[in-house]
Coordinates of N, CA and C and ligand atoms in Angstrom, one line a residue:
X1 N -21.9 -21.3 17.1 CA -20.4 -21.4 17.3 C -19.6 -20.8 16.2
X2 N -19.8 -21.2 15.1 CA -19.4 -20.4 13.8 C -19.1 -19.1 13.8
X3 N -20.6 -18.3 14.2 CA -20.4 -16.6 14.2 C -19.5 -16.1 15.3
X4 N -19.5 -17.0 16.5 CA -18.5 -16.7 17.3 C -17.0 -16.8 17.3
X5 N -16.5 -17.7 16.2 CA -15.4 -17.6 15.4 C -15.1 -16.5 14.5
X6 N -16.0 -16.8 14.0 CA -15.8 -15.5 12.9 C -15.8 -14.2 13.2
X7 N -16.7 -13.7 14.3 CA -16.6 -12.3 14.6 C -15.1 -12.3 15.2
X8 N -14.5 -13.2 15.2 CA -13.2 -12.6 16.0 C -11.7 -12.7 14.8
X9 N -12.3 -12.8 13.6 CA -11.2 -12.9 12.3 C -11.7 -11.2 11.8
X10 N -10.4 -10.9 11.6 CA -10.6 -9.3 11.1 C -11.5 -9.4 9.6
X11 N -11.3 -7.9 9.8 CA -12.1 -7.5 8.6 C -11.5 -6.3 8.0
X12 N -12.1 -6.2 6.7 CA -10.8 -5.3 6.3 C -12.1 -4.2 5.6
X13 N -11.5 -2.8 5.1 CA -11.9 -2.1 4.8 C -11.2 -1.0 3.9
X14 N -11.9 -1.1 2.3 CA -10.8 -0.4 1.7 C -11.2 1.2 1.2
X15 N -10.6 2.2 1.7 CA -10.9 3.8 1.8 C -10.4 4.4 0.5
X16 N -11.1 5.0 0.1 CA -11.0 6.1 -1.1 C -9.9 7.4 -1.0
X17 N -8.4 7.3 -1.2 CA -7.9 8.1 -1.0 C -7.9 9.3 -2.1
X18 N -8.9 9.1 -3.0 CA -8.3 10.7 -3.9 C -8.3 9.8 -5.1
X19 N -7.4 10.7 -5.9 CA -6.9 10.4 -7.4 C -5.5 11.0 -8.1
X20 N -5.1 11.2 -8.7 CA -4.4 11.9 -9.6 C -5.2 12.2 -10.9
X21 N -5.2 13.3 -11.3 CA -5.9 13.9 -12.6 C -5.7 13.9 -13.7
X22 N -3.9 13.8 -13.4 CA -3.3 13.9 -14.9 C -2.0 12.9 -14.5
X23 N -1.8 12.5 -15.3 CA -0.4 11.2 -15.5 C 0.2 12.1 -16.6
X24 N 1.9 11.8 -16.4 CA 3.1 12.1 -16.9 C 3.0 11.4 -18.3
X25 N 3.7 11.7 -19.1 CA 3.7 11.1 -20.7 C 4.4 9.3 -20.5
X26 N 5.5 9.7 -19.5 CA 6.2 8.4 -19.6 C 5.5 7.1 -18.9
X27 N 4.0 7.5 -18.6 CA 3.6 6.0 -18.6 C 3.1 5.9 -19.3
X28 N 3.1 6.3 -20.8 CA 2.5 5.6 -21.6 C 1.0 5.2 -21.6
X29 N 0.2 3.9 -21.9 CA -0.7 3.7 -21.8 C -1.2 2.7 -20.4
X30 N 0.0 3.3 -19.4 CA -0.2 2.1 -18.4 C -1.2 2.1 -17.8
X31 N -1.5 3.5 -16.8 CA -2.6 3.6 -16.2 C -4.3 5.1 -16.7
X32 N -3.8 5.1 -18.1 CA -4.9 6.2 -18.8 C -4.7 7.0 -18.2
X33 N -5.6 7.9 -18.3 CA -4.9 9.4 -18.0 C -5.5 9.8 -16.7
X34 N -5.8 9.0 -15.6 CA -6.1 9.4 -14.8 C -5.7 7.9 -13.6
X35 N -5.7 8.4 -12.3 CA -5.9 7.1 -11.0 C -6.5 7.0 -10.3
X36 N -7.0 6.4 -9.9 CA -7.4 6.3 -8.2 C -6.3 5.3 -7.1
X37 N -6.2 6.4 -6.3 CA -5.9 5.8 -4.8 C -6.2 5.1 -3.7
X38 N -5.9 4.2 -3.0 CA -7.0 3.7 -2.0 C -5.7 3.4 -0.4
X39 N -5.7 3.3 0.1 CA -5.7 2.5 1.4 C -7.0 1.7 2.1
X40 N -6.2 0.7 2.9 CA -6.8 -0.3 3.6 C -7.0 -0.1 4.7
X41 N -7.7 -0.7 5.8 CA -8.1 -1.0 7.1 C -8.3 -2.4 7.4
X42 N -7.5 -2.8 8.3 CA -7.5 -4.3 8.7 C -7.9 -3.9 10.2
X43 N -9.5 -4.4 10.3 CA -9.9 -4.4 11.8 C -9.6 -5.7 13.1
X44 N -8.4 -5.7 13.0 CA -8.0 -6.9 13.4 C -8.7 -7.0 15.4
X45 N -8.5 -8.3 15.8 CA -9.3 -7.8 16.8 C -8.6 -7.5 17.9
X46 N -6.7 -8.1 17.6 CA -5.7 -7.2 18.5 C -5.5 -6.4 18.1
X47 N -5.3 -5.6 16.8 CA -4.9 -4.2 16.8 C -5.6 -3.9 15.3
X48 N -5.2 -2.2 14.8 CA -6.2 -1.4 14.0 C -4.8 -1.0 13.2
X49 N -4.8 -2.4 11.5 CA -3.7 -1.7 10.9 C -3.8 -1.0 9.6
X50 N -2.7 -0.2 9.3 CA -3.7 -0.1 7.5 C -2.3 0.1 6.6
X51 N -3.0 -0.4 5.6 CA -2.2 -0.3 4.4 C -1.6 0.9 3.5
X52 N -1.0 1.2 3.5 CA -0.3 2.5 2.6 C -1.6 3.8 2.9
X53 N -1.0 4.6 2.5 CA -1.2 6.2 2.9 C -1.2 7.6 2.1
X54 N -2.1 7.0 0.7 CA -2.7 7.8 -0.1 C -1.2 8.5 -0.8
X55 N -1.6 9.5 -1.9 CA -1.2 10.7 -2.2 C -0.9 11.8 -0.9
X56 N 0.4 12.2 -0.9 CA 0.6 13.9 -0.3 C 0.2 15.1 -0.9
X57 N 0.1 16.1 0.5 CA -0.1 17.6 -0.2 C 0.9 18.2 -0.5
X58 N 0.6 19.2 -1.1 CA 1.5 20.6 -1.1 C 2.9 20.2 -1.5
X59 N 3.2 19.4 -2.7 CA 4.2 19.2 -3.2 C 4.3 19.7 -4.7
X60 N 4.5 20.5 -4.8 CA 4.7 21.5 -6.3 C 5.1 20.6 -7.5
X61 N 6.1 19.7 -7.5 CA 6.7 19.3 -8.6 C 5.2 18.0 -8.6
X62 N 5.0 17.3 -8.1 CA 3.6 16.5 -7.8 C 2.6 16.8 -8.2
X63 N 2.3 18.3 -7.7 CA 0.8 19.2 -8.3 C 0.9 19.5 -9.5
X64 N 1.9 19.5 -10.2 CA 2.1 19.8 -11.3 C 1.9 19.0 -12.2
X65 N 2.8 17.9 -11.8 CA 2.6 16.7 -12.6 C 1.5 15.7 -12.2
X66 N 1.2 15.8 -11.3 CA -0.2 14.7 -11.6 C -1.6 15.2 -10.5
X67 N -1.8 16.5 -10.7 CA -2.8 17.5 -10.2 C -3.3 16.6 -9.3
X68 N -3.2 16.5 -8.4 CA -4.4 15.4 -7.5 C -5.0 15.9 -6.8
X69 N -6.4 14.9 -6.6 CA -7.0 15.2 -5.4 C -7.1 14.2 -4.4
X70 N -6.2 14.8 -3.6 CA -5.8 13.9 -2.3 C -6.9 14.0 -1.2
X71 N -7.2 13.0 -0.8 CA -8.2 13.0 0.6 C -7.5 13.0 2.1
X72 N -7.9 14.1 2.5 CA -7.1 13.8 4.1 C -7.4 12.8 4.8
X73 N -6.0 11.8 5.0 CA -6.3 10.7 5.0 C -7.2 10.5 6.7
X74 N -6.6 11.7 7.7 CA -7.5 12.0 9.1 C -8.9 11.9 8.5
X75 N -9.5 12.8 8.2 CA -11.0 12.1 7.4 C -11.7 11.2 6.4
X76 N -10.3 10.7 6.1 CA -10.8 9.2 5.1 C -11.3 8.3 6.1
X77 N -10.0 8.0 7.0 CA -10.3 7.1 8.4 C -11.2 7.7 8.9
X78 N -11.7 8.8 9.4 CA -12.7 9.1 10.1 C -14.0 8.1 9.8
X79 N -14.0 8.5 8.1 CA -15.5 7.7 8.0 C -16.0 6.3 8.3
X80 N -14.6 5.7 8.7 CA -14.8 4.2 8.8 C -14.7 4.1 10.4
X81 N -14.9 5.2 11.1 CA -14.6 5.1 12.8 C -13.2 4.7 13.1
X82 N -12.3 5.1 12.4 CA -11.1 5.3 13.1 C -10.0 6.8 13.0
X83 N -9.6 6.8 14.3 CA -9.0 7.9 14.6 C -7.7 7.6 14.1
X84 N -7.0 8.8 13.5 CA -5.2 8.3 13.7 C -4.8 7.5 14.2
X85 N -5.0 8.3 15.8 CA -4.1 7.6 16.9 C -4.4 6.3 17.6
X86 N -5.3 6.0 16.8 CA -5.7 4.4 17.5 C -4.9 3.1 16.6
X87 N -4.6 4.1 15.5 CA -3.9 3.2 14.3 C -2.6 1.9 15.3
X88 N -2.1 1.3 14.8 CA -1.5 0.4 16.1 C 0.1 0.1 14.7
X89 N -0.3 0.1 13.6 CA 0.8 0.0 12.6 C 0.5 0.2 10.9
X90 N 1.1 0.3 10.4 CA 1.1 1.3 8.9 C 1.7 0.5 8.5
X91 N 1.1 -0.4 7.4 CA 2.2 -1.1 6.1 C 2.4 -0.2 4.6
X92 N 3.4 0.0 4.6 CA 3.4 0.3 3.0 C 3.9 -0.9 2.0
X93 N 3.3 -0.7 1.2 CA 3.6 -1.8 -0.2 C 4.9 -1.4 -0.5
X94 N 5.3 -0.1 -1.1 CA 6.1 0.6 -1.1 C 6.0 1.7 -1.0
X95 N 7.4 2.3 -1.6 CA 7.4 4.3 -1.3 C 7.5 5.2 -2.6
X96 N 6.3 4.4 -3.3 CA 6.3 5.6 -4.7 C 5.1 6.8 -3.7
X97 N 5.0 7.8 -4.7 CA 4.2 8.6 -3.9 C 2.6 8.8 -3.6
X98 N 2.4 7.8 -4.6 CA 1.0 7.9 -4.2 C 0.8 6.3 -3.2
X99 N 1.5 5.7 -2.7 CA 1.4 5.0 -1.6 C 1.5 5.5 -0.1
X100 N 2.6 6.3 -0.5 CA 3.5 7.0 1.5 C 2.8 8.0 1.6
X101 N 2.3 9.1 0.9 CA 1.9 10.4 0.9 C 1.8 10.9 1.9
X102 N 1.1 10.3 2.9 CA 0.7 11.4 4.0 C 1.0 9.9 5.6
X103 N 2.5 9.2 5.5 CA 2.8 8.0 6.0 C 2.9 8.7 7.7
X104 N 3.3 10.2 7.4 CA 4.0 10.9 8.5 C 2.8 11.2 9.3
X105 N 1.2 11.0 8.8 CA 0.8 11.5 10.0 C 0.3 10.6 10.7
X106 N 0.7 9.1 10.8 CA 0.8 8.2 11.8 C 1.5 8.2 12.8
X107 N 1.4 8.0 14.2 CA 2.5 7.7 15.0 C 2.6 6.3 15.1
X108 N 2.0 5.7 14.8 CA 2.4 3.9 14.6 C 3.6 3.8 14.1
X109 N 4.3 2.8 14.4 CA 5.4 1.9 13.2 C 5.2 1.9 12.2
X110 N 5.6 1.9 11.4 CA 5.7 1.4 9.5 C 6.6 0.3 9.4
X111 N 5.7 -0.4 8.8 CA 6.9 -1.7 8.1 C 6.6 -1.5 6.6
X112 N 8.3 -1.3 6.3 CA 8.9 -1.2 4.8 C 9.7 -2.5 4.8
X113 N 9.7 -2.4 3.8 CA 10.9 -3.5 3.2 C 12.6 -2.6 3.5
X114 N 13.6 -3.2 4.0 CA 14.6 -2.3 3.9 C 14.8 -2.1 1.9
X115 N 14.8 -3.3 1.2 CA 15.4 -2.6 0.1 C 14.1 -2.0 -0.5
X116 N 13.2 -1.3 -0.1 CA 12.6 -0.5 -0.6 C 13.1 0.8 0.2
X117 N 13.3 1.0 1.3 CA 14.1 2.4 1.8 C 15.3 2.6 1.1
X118 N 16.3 1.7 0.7 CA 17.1 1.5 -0.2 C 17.1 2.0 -1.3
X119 N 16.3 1.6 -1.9 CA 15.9 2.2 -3.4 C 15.4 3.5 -3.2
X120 N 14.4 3.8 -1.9 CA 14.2 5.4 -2.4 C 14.9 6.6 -2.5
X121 N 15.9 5.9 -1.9 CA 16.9 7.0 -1.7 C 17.7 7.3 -3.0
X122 N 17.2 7.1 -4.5 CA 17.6 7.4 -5.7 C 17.0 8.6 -5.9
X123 N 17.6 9.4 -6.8 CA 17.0 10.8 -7.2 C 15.6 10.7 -7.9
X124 N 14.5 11.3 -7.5 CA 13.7 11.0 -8.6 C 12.5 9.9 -7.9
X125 N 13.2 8.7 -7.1 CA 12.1 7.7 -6.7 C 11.1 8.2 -5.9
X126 N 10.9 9.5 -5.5 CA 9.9 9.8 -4.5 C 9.9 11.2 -3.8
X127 N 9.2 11.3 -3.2 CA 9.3 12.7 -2.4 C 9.6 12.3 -1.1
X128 N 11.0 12.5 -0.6 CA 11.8 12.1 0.6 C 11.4 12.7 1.6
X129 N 10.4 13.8 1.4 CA 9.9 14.4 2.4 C 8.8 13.8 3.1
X130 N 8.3 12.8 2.6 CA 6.9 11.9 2.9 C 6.8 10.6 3.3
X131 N 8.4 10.4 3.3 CA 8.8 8.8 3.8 C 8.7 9.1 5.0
X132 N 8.1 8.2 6.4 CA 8.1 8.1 7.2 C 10.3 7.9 7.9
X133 N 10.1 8.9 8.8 CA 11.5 8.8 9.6 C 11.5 8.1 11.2
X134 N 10.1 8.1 11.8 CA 10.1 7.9 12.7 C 9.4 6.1 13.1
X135 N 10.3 5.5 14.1 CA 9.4 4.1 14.3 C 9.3 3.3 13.1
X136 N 10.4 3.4 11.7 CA 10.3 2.5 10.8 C 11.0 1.4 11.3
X137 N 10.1 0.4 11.0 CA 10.8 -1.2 10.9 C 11.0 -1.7 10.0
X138 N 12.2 -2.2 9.6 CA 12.9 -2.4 8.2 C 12.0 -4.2 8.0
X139 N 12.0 -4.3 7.4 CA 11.7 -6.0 6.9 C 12.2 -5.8 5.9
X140 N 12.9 -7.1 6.1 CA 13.2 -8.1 4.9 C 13.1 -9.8 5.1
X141 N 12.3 -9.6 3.8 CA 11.3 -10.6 3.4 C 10.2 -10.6 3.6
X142 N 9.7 -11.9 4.6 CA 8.4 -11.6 4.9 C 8.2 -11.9 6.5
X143 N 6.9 -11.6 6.8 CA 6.7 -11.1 8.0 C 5.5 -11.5 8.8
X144 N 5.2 -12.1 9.9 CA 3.6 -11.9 10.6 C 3.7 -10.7 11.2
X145 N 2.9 -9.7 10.6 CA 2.9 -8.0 11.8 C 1.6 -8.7 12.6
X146 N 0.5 -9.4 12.4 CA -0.4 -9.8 13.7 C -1.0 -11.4 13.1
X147 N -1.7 -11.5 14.4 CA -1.9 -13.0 14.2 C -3.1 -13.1 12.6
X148 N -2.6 -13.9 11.3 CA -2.9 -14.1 10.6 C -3.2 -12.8 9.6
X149 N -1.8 -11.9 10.0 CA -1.7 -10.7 8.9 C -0.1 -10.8 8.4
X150 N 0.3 -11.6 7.1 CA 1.6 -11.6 7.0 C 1.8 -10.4 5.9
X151 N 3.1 -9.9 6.0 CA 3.6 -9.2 4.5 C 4.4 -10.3 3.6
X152 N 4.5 -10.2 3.0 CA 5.2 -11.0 2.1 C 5.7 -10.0 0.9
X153 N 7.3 -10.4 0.8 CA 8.5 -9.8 -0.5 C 7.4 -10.1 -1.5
X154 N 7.3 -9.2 -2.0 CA 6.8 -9.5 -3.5 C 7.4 -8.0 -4.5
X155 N 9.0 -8.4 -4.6 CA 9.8 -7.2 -5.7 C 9.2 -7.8 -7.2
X156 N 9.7 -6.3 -7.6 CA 9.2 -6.6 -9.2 C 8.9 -5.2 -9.6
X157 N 7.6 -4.5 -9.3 CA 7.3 -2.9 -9.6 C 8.2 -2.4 -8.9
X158 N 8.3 -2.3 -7.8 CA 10.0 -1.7 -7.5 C 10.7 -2.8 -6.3
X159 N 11.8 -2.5 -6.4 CA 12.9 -3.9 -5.7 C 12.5 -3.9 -4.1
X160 N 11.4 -3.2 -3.8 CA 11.3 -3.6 -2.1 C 9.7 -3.9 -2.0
X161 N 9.1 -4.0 -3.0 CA 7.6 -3.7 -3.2 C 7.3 -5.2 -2.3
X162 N 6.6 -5.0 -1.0 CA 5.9 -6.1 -0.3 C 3.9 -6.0 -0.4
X163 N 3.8 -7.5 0.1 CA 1.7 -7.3 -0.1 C 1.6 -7.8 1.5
X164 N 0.0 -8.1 1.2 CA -0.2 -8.1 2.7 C -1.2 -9.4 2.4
X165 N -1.0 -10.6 3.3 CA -2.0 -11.8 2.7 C -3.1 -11.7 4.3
X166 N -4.5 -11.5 4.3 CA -5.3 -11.7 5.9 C -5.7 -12.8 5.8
X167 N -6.0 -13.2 6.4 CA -7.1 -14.3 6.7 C -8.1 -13.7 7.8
X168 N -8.8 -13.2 6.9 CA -10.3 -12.6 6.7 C -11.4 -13.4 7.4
X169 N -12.5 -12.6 8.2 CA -13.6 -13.1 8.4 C -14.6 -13.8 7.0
X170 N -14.3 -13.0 6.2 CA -14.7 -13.5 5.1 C -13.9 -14.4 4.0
X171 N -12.9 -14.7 4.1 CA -11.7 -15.9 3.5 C -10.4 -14.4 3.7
X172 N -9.8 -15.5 2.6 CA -8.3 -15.2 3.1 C -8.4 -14.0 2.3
X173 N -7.6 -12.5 2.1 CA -7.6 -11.4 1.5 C -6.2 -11.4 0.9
X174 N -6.2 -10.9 -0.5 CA -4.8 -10.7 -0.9 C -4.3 -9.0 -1.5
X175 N -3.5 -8.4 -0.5 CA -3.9 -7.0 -0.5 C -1.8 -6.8 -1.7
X176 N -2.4 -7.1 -2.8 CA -0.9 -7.2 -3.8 C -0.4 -5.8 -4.1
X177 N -0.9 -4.3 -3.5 CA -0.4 -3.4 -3.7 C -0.4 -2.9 -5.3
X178 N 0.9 -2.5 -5.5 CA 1.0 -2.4 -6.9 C 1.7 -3.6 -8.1
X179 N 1.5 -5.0 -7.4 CA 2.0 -6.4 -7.8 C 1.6 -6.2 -9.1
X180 N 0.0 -6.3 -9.3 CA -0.8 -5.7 -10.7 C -2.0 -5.1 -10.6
X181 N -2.7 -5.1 -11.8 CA -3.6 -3.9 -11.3 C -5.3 -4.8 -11.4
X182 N -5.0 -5.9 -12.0 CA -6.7 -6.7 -12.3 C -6.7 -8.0 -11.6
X183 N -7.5 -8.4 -11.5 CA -8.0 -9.7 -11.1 C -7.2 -10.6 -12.6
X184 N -7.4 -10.8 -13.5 CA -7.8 -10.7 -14.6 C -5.7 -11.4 -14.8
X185 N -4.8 -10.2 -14.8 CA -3.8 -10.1 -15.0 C -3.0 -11.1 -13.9
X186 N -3.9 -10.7 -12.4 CA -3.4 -11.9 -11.2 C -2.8 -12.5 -11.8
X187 N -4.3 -13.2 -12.4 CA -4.4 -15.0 -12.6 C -4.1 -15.2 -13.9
X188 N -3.6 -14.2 -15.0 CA -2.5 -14.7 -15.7 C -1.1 -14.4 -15.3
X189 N -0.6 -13.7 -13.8 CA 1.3 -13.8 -13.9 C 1.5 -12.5 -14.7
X190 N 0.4 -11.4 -14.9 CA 0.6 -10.4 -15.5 C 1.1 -9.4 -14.7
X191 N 2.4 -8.8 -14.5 CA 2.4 -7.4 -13.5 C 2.3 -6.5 -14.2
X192 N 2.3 -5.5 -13.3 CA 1.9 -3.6 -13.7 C 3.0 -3.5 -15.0
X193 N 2.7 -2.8 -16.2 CA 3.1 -2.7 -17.5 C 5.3 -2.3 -16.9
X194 N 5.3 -1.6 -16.0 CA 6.5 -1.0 -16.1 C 7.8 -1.7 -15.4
X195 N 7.8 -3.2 -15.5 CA 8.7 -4.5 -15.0 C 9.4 -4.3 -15.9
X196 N 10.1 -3.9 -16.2 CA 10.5 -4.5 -17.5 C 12.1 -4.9 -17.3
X197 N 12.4 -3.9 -16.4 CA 13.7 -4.6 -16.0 C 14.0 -6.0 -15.1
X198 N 12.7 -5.9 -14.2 CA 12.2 -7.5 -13.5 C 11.1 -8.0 -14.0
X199 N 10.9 -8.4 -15.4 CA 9.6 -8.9 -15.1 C 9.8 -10.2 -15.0
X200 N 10.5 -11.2 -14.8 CA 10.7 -12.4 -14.1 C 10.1 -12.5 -12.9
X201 N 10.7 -11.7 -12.1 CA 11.1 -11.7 -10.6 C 9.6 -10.7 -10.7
X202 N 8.8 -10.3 -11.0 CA 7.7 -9.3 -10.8 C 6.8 -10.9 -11.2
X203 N 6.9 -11.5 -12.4 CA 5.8 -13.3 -12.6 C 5.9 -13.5 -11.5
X204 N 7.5 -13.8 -10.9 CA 7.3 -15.0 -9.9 C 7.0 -14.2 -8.4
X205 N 6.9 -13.0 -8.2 CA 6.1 -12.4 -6.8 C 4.9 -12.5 -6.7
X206 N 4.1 -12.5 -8.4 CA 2.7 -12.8 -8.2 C 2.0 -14.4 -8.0
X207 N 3.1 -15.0 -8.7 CA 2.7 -16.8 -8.5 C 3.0 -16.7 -6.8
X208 N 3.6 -16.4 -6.2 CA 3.9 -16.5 -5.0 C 2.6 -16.2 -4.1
X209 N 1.9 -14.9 -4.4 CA 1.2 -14.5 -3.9 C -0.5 -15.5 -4.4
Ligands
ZN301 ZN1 4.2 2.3 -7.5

């Protein structure tokens, strides 16, 4: 009776989008001189959703500055047996660029935070060319996108930055985006080094979470 429960609680799956090679001077020692990227897969058993959308191509001032190697996100999903078009909805955490990169080649909905569309629209926050235009659903606050997949506000790294809490076949999942970067930092209230103008309000999105 158990397994029959459980086979029907999603399951999640996290994909290797690429990296960046080289980081800009002004982060300092935040993330060393290199990253990795990832998006998510939530195999939910009403619908097939995923979390942010790697690094984009063919963006000059991007290749320059942080040389990447981006994975086509069509064959990242491939390896996990999913097609684009079966995708059912796209969360982004937020719209820095190695989250949205390639958000456009879903035709699902995106749920953003509105004051994260808000904010990107500053000079400099992103490559506007890579934000999703089509089928965006603004949220604000927080949200059930499917039965036991909420988003939840969690500002702080930037003022619309949301997470995603599952309740997992295997326990509950806490997908915090760029809230922080360790287990470690979680569970001390630590966010990503560059709060500095919220780091209040960046403690208390992670106590939340
Ligand atoms: Zn970011």
């Amino acid at each position: 009776m158990t397994d029959r429960i459980l086979e029907h609680l999603p399951y999640i799956d996290i994909v290797a989008m690429g990296r960046a090679t080289r980081v800009p001077d002004w982060y300092g020692d935040a993330v060393g001189d290199s990253f990795d990227v990832h998006s998510f897969v939530i195999h939910h058993p009403d619908s097939l959703i995923i979390i942010d959308a790697g690094i984009g191509r063919g963006n000059e001032p991007i290749d320059h500055l942080y040389a990447p190697q981006a994975v086509d996100i069509g064959d990242a999903l491939g390896s996990f047996g999913v097609a684009l078009a079966q995708v059912q909805a796209l969360i982004l955490t937020h719209l820095h660029l190695d989250h949205c990169g390639q958000a456009r080649r879903f035709t699902a909905p995106t749920f953003v935070q509105r004051a994260e569309v808000e904010a990107a629209s500053a000079a400099g926050y992103t490559v506007p060319e890579w934000i999703p235009d089509d089928d965006v659903r603004l949220v604000e606050g927080d949200v059930e996108v499917a039965t036991g997949v909420r988003v939840l506000a969690t500002p702080g790294h930037t003022p619309g930055h949301q997470s995603v809490v599952v309740d997992a076949r295997h326990g509950r999942a806490v997908i915090v985006g760029q809230a922080c970067y360790r287990s470690g930092d979680f569970a001390g209230l630590e966010p990503v080094p560059d709060c500095d103008d919220a780091l209040e309000l960046a403690r208390s999105s992670i106590s939340r979470l």
